[in-house]
GROMACS .gro file of C-alpha atoms in nm:
model
  342
    1MET     CA    1  13.027  11.244   9.019
    2SER     CA    2  13.254  10.999   8.837
    3HIS     CA    3  13.074  11.053   8.505
    4PRO     CA    4  12.815  11.298   8.375
    5SER     CA    5  12.473  11.179   8.488
    6ARG     CA    6  12.160  11.245   8.287
    7ILE     CA    7  11.902  11.406   8.513
    8LEU     CA    8  11.540  11.466   8.412
    9ILE     CA    9  11.359  11.762   8.571
   10THR     CA   10  10.983  11.784   8.520
   11GLY     CA   11  10.801  12.110   8.578
   12ALA     CA   12  11.133  12.269   8.485
   13SER     CA   13  10.995  12.620   8.429
   14GLY     CA   14  10.859  12.652   8.785
   15CYS     CA   15  11.046  12.816   9.071
   16ILE     CA   16  11.170  12.484   9.212
   17GLY     CA   17  11.254  12.341   8.870
   18GLN     CA   18  11.459  12.645   8.772
   19ALA     CA   19  11.632  12.665   9.110
   20VAL     CA   20  11.734  12.297   9.094
   21THR     CA   21  11.852  12.340   8.734
   22ALA     CA   22  12.064  12.643   8.825
   23TRP     CA   23  12.217  12.457   9.121
   24LEU     CA   24  12.309  12.156   8.909
   25LEU     CA   25  12.458  12.369   8.633
   26GLU     CA   26  12.682  12.540   8.887
   27HIS     CA   27  12.773  12.248   9.113
   28SER     CA   28  12.773  11.940   8.889
   29ASN     CA   29  12.867  11.822   8.543
   30ALA     CA   30  12.533  11.648   8.488
   31ARG     CA   31  12.347  11.670   8.159
   32LEU     CA   32  11.995  11.799   8.226
   33LEU     CA   33  11.674  11.716   8.044
   34LEU     CA   34  11.416  11.986   8.118
   35TRP     CA   35  11.057  11.876   8.062
   36LEU     CA   36  10.830  12.179   8.034
   37ARG     CA   37  10.547  12.326   7.830
   38GLN     CA   38  10.656  12.690   7.792
   39PRO     CA   39  11.030  12.744   7.733
   40ARG     CA   40  10.982  13.121   7.743
   41LYS     CA   41  10.935  13.091   8.121
   42LEU     CA   42  11.299  12.982   8.164
   43ALA     CA   43  11.404  13.322   8.293
   44ALA     CA   44  11.658  13.214   8.555
   45ILE     CA   45  11.876  13.000   8.329
   46ASP     CA   46  12.016  13.016   7.976
   47ARG     CA   47  11.817  12.767   7.769
   48ARG     CA   48  12.109  12.753   7.521
   49HIS     CA   49  12.346  12.606   7.780
   50PRO     CA   50  12.532  12.311   7.622
   51ARG     CA   51  12.436  12.072   7.904
   52LEU     CA   52  12.062  12.140   7.865
   53GLU     CA   53  11.812  11.955   7.648
   54LEU     CA   54  11.454  12.080   7.641
   55LEU     CA   55  11.166  11.835   7.621
   56VAL     CA   56  10.876  12.061   7.526
   57GLY     CA   57  10.544  11.890   7.576
   58ASP     CA   58  10.270  11.775   7.810
   59LEU     CA   59  10.356  11.543   8.099
   60ARG     CA   60  10.058  11.330   8.000
   61GLN     CA   61  10.234  11.225   7.679
   62PRO     CA   62  10.561  11.063   7.791
   63GLN     CA   63  10.574  10.836   7.485
   64ARG     CA   64  10.687  11.137   7.279
   65PHE     CA   65  11.019  11.130   7.467
   66ARG     CA   66  11.056  10.758   7.525
   67GLN     CA   67  11.402  10.752   7.364
   68GLN     CA   68  11.538  11.029   7.588
   69LEU     CA   69  11.371  10.890   7.901
   70ALA     CA   70  11.534  10.550   7.849
   71HIS     CA   71  11.877  10.708   7.912
   72VAL     CA   72  11.792  10.894   8.234
   73ASP     CA   73  11.991  10.822   8.552
   74ARG     CA   74  11.796  11.037   8.798
   75VAL     CA   75  11.464  11.219   8.803
   76VAL     CA   76  11.335  11.529   8.984
   77HIS     CA   77  10.958  11.525   8.949
   78THR     CA   78  10.814  11.866   9.047
   79ALA     CA   79  10.533  11.896   8.790
   80THR     CA   80  10.183  11.900   8.934
   81ALA     CA   81   9.827  12.017   8.865
   82TRP     CA   82   9.527  12.134   9.066
   83GLY     CA   83   9.187  12.295   9.014
   84ASP     CA   84   9.039  12.059   8.755
   85PRO     CA   85   8.977  11.715   8.913
   86ASP     CA   86   9.022  11.525   8.584
   87ARG     CA   87   9.346  11.703   8.500
   88ALA     CA   88   9.473  11.667   8.857
   89TRP     CA   89   9.423  11.289   8.838
   90ALA     CA   90   9.579  11.267   8.492
   91VAL     CA   91   9.890  11.468   8.588
   92ASN     CA   92   9.936  11.384   8.956
   93VAL     CA   93   9.863  11.011   8.939
   94GLN     CA   94   9.846  10.857   8.591
   95ALA     CA   95  10.130  11.060   8.439
   96VAL     CA   96  10.365  10.962   8.722
   97LYS     CA   97  10.290  10.595   8.661
   98ASP     CA   98  10.344  10.637   8.284
   99LEU     CA   99  10.669  10.828   8.336
  100LEU     CA  100  10.818  10.556   8.556
  101ALA     CA  101  10.720  10.295   8.296
  102CYS     CA  102  10.924  10.479   8.030
  103LEU     CA  103  11.247  10.475   8.236
  104ASP     CA  104  11.513  10.206   8.219
  105HIS     CA  105  11.477  10.052   8.566
  106ARG     CA  106  11.823   9.895   8.549
  107ARG     CA  107  11.991  10.226   8.473
  108LEU     CA  108  11.778  10.447   8.700
  109GLN     CA  109  11.949  10.541   9.028
  110GLN     CA  110  11.705  10.776   9.199
  111VAL     CA  111  11.371  10.957   9.175
  112LEU     CA  112  11.300  11.270   9.379
  113TYR     CA  113  10.922  11.287   9.388
  114PHE     CA  114  10.772  11.618   9.506
  115SER     CA  115  10.454  11.597   9.711
  116THR     CA  116  10.325  11.837   9.979
  117ALA     CA  117  10.369  11.846  10.356
  118SER     CA  118   9.994  11.914  10.385
  119ILE     CA  119   9.925  11.540  10.365
  120LEU     CA  120  10.148  11.454  10.664
  121ASP     CA  121  10.097  11.473  11.039
  122ARG     CA  122  10.355  11.587  11.293
  123ASP     CA  123  10.540  11.254  11.283
  124LEU     CA  124  10.552  11.242  10.900
  125GLU     CA  125  10.275  10.985  10.873
  126LEU     CA  126   9.992  11.017  10.622
  127LEU     CA  127   9.695  11.216  10.750
  128PRO     CA  128   9.373  11.013  10.720
  129GLU     CA  129   9.185  11.343  10.685
  130ALA     CA  130   9.387  11.431  10.373
  131GLU     CA  131   9.254  11.127  10.192
  132GLN     CA  132   8.903  11.171  10.328
  133TRP     CA  133   8.845  11.547  10.300
  134GLY     CA  134   9.129  11.685  10.090
  135THR     CA  135   9.093  11.885   9.770
  136GLU     CA  136   9.147  11.706   9.439
  137TYR     CA  137   9.513  11.812   9.461
  138ILE     CA  138   9.555  11.674   9.813
  139ARG     CA  139   9.374  11.346   9.739
  140THR     CA  140   9.571  11.281   9.420
  141LYS     CA  141   9.898  11.337   9.606
  142VAL     CA  142   9.793  11.080   9.867
  143THR     CA  143   9.686  10.834   9.597
  144CYS     CA  144  10.012  10.871   9.406
  145LEU     CA  145  10.217  10.823   9.721
  146ARG     CA  146  10.030  10.504   9.806
  147GLN     CA  147  10.097  10.372   9.455
  148LEU     CA  148  10.466  10.455   9.484
  149MET     CA  149  10.478  10.260   9.811
  150ALA     CA  150  10.390   9.947   9.617
  151HIS     CA  151  10.600  10.024   9.309
  152SER     CA  152  10.894   9.805   9.211
  153LEU     CA  153  11.117  10.117   9.216
  154ARG     CA  154  11.021  10.220   9.570
  155GLU     CA  155  11.372  10.168   9.709
  156LYS     CA  156  11.501  10.427   9.460
  157ILE     CA  157  11.231  10.685   9.536
  158VAL     CA  158  11.280  10.980   9.771
  159ALA     CA  159  10.956  11.160   9.857
  160ILE     CA  160  11.007  11.534   9.904
  161PHE     CA  161  10.746  11.725  10.105
  162PRO     CA  162  10.800  12.102  10.089
  163THR     CA  163  10.633  12.319  10.350
  164LEU     CA  164  10.545  12.681  10.260
  165VAL     CA  165  10.775  12.786   9.973
  166PHE     CA  166  10.903  13.140   9.919
  167SER     CA  167  11.063  13.231   9.587
  168GLY     CA  168  11.105  13.538   9.369
  169ARG     CA  169  11.001  13.896   9.443
  170ILE     CA  170  10.672  14.067   9.518
  171ASP     CA  171  10.727  14.301   9.219
  172ASP     CA  172  10.809  14.005   8.989
  173GLY     CA  173  11.150  14.162   8.932
  174GLY     CA  174  11.461  13.954   8.883
  175SER     CA  175  11.485  13.626   8.700
  176CYS     CA  176  11.348  13.380   8.956
  177PRO     CA  177  10.976  13.293   8.923
  178THR     CA  178  10.753  13.420   9.201
  179SER     CA  179  10.585  13.156   9.415
  180TYR     CA  180  10.223  13.193   9.519
  181LEU     CA  181  10.332  13.241   9.880
  182THR     CA  182  10.565  13.530   9.793
  183ALA     CA  183  10.298  13.686   9.572
  184GLY     CA  184  10.058  13.663   9.865
  185LEU     CA  185  10.283  13.883  10.076
  186ARG     CA  186  10.170  14.193   9.889
  187PRO     CA  187   9.797  14.187   9.976
  188PHE     CA  188   9.877  14.066  10.328
  189LEU     CA  189  10.121  14.350  10.396
  190HIS     CA  190   9.861  14.602  10.284
  191TRP     CA  191   9.645  14.478  10.574
  192LEU     CA  192   9.928  14.448  10.827
  193TRP     CA  193   9.814  14.767  11.000
  194LEU     CA  194   9.496  14.580  11.100
  195ALA     CA  195   9.625  14.221  11.125
  196ARG     CA  196   9.883  14.323  11.387
  197PHE     CA  197   9.598  14.362  11.639
  198LEU     CA  198   9.503  13.993  11.609
  199ARG     CA  199   9.656  13.690  11.782
  200LEU     CA  200   9.633  13.331  11.662
  201ASP     CA  201   9.765  13.018  11.830
  202ALA     CA  202   9.912  12.850  11.522
  203SER     CA  203  10.251  12.752  11.380
  204TYR     CA  204  10.411  12.646  11.054
  205HIS     CA  205  10.737  12.589  10.863
  206PHE     CA  206  10.865  12.768  10.555
  207ILE     CA  207  11.155  12.718  10.318
  208HIS     CA  208  11.297  12.919  10.030
  209GLY     CA  209  11.322  12.771   9.682
  210THR     CA  210  11.698  12.830   9.681
  211ASP     CA  211  11.736  12.612   9.991
  212VAL     CA  212  11.509  12.348   9.839
  213ALA     CA  213  11.746  12.339   9.542
  214SER     CA  214  12.045  12.304   9.774
  215VAL     CA  215  11.894  11.998   9.945
  216CYS     CA  216  11.787  11.841   9.615
  217GLY     CA  217  12.125  11.913   9.459
  218HIS     CA  218  12.299  11.734   9.745
  219LEU     CA  219  12.071  11.431   9.709
  220LEU     CA  220  12.120  11.423   9.331
  221THR     CA  221  12.499  11.444   9.340
  222THR     CA  222  12.570  11.187   9.612
  223PRO     CA  223  12.517  10.812   9.605
  224HIS     CA  224  12.158  10.712   9.674
  225GLN     CA  225  12.149  10.597  10.036
  226PRO     CA  226  11.873  10.473  10.265
  227GLY     CA  227  11.717  10.750  10.471
  228PRO     CA  228  11.430  10.766  10.719
  229GLN     CA  229  11.185  10.504  10.595
  230HIS     CA  230  10.811  10.464  10.629
  231TRP     CA  231  10.552  10.338  10.383
  232GLY     CA  232  10.726  10.028  10.254
  233GLY     CA  233  11.075  10.163  10.214
  234ILE     CA  234  11.016  10.503  10.051
  235HIS     CA  235  11.259  10.760  10.188
  236ARG     CA  236  11.106  11.096  10.276
  237HIS     CA  237  11.215  11.447  10.366
  238VAL     CA  238  10.991  11.729  10.485
  239LEU     CA  239  11.168  12.048  10.376
  240GLY     CA  240  11.138  12.339  10.616
  241GLN     CA  241  11.320  12.570  10.851
  242CYS     CA  242  11.257  12.560  11.226
  243PRO     CA  243  10.888  12.624  11.307
  244LEU     CA  244  10.751  12.973  11.357
  245THR     CA  245  10.435  13.074  11.540
  246VAL     CA  246  10.190  13.304  11.366
  247ASN     CA  247  10.216  13.557  11.650
  248ARG     CA  248  10.594  13.565  11.629
  249THR     CA  249  10.565  13.609  11.254
  250MET     CA  250  10.341  13.912  11.303
  251ALA     CA  251  10.587  14.062  11.549
  252GLN     CA  252  10.875  14.009  11.305
  253LEU     CA  253  10.679  14.159  11.016
  254CYS     CA  254  10.599  14.466  11.225
  255ARG     CA  255  10.960  14.505  11.331
  256TYR     CA  256  11.080  14.466  10.970
  257ARG     CA  257  10.831  14.727  10.849
  258HIS     CA  258  10.908  14.958  11.148
  259MET     CA  259  10.552  14.934  11.279
  260ALA     CA  260  10.436  14.905  11.641
  261TYR     CA  261  10.316  14.563  11.758
  262PRO     CA  262  10.040  14.647  12.007
  263PRO     CA  263   9.843  14.416  12.239
  264GLY     CA  264   9.593  14.215  12.040
  265VAL     CA  265   9.269  14.017  12.039
  266GLY     CA  266   9.289  13.638  12.034
  267LEU     CA  267   9.132  13.463  11.735
  268HIS     CA  268   8.990  13.170  11.932
  269HIS     CA  269   8.823  12.884  11.747
  270TRP     CA  270   8.474  12.990  11.858
  271LEU     CA  271   8.538  13.342  11.727
  272MET     CA  272   8.656  13.215  11.390
  273GLN     CA  273   8.345  12.996  11.371
  274ALA     CA  274   8.128  13.296  11.448
  275LEU     CA  275   8.299  13.503  11.175
  276VAL     CA  276   8.248  13.222  10.924
  277PHE     CA  277   7.878  13.214  11.012
  278LEU     CA  278   7.837  13.593  11.020
  279PHE     CA  279   7.998  13.652  10.680
  280ARG     CA  280   7.851  13.333  10.528
  281ILE     CA  281   8.191  13.203  10.425
  282GLN     CA  282   8.170  12.874  10.240
  283LEU     CA  283   8.417  12.623  10.385
  284SER     CA  284   8.491  12.275  10.257
  285PRO     CA  285   8.548  11.988  10.503
  286TRP     CA  286   8.923  12.025  10.435
  287ASP     CA  287   8.906  12.400  10.513
  288ARG     CA  288   8.733  12.325  10.843
  289PHE     CA  289   8.991  12.061  10.931
  290THR     CA  290   9.285  12.293  10.864
  291LEU     CA  291   9.126  12.573  11.066
  292GLN     CA  292   9.085  12.338  11.360
  293ARG     CA  293   9.433  12.186  11.325
  294ARG     CA  294   9.624  12.519  11.317
  295HIS     CA  295   9.970  12.377  11.402
  296PHE     CA  296  10.133  12.262  11.078
  297VAL     CA  297  10.461  12.141  11.223
  298HIS     CA  298  10.662  11.827  11.153
  299HIS     CA  299  10.950  11.638  11.313
  300PRO     CA  300  11.203  11.589  11.183
  301VAL     CA  301  11.237  11.851  10.912
  302THR     CA  302  11.515  11.863  10.654
  303ARG     CA  303  11.705  12.180  10.563
  304PRO     CA  304  12.052  12.243  10.415
  305GLU     CA  305  12.210  12.217  10.761
  306SER     CA  306  12.088  11.856  10.775
  307PHE     CA  307  12.365  11.775  10.524
  308GLY     CA  308  12.633  12.009  10.655
  309LEU     CA  309  12.531  12.289  10.418
  310THR     CA  310  12.420  12.645  10.496
  311SER     CA  311  12.073  12.788  10.436
  312ARG     CA  312  12.069  13.101  10.224
  313PHE     CA  313  11.734  13.206  10.374
  314PRO     CA  314  11.714  13.070  10.730
  315ASP     CA  315  11.477  13.332  10.874
  316LEU     CA  316  11.190  13.559  10.781
  317GLU     CA  317  11.401  13.874  10.755
  318THR     CA  318  11.626  13.730  10.485
  319VAL     CA  319  11.318  13.603  10.298
  320LEU     CA  320  11.147  13.945  10.309
  321SER     CA  321  11.462  14.121  10.193
  322ALA     CA  322  11.509  13.881   9.900
  323ALA     CA  323  11.142  13.923   9.808
  324GLY     CA  324  11.192  14.298   9.768
  325VAL     CA  325  10.974  14.397  10.064
  326PRO     CA  326  11.077  14.751  10.170
  327GLN     CA  327  11.141  14.804  10.538
  328ARG     CA  328  10.920  15.111  10.546
  329GLY     CA  329  10.703  15.312  10.311
  330ARG     CA  330  10.492  15.201  10.018
  331LEU     CA  331  10.523  14.862   9.852
  332PRO     CA  332  10.668  14.859   9.498
  333ALA     CA  333  10.439  14.823   9.199
  334ALA     CA  334  10.388  14.467   9.075
  335ASP     CA  335  10.345  14.301   8.737
  336HIS     CA  336  10.015  14.113   8.769
  337GLY     CA  337  10.129  13.841   8.530
  338LEU     CA  338  10.223  13.596   8.807
  339ARG     CA  339  10.486  13.338   8.722
  340SER     CA  340  10.387  13.016   8.888
  341CYS     CA  341  10.591  12.817   9.136
  342THR     CA  342  10.496  12.492   8.964
   0.00000   0.00000   0.00000
């Protein structure tokens, strides 16, 4: 960069926020404004770094930091909320609108807005079912994206759609926060001895938080350029490695854990429906849609190699190793105080 940019990172204590911050501290001379609620969660970076300024407060009160926001050049918006419908709307929709209103539109160069790949179909178009049947989190992400499509800043906005995100370790060791996906490895691996007998025709993408940071860092430290455009000019990137099938994943997990991968029983749709009925499992319309869809793949996907960089975690084996999953034997003990990915 020709001069030190001022970059705002919301949700800065989450796994993506901390990974992006660490990347920028190492690879740029930018001054970073970290908007967060709990500074004690900044385990992966030194909060006393001279290029850091902490904005401690709720995203729903941007007026508190109006002076700082007016001098921001770029924004990485990772903060989000789910669970409570009112809070999800306030954080995921209204707060985004209020944040953009506090920025100097003449000075602002770029906004990286984090959404979720769950709202997109294979061709990166919005899923009608996401808006119709989605959870409060899914619906608010669709609503916010539609509002950004019509915003006066839309040419400066890059929509980022992560797929399944790994980060941290299953024992919560190390400094990087543990994502919900990585934390979920522990209970799943305890049932691997049984799950390996099942087969499911499904596929997905994943990406590691470190590789997300690499892509975002590249976008933040190069001139803002037009990319693939849909939705009225908003650029978008679905972040993920090459797709994996569920059955191949099971085979790789068994090989990594030195377990046999025997012939299995197919989990056909009719069988899953029967199990739902037999065990009286309550499914929402969105749950039923995702069970029927099964193949969560997108084209094209963006990864570090898309920009001539190298993925640190390109495959499942490197992810499992970084997460502290032993190749055989018992799993390590975990601290149950989960550090969130967001």
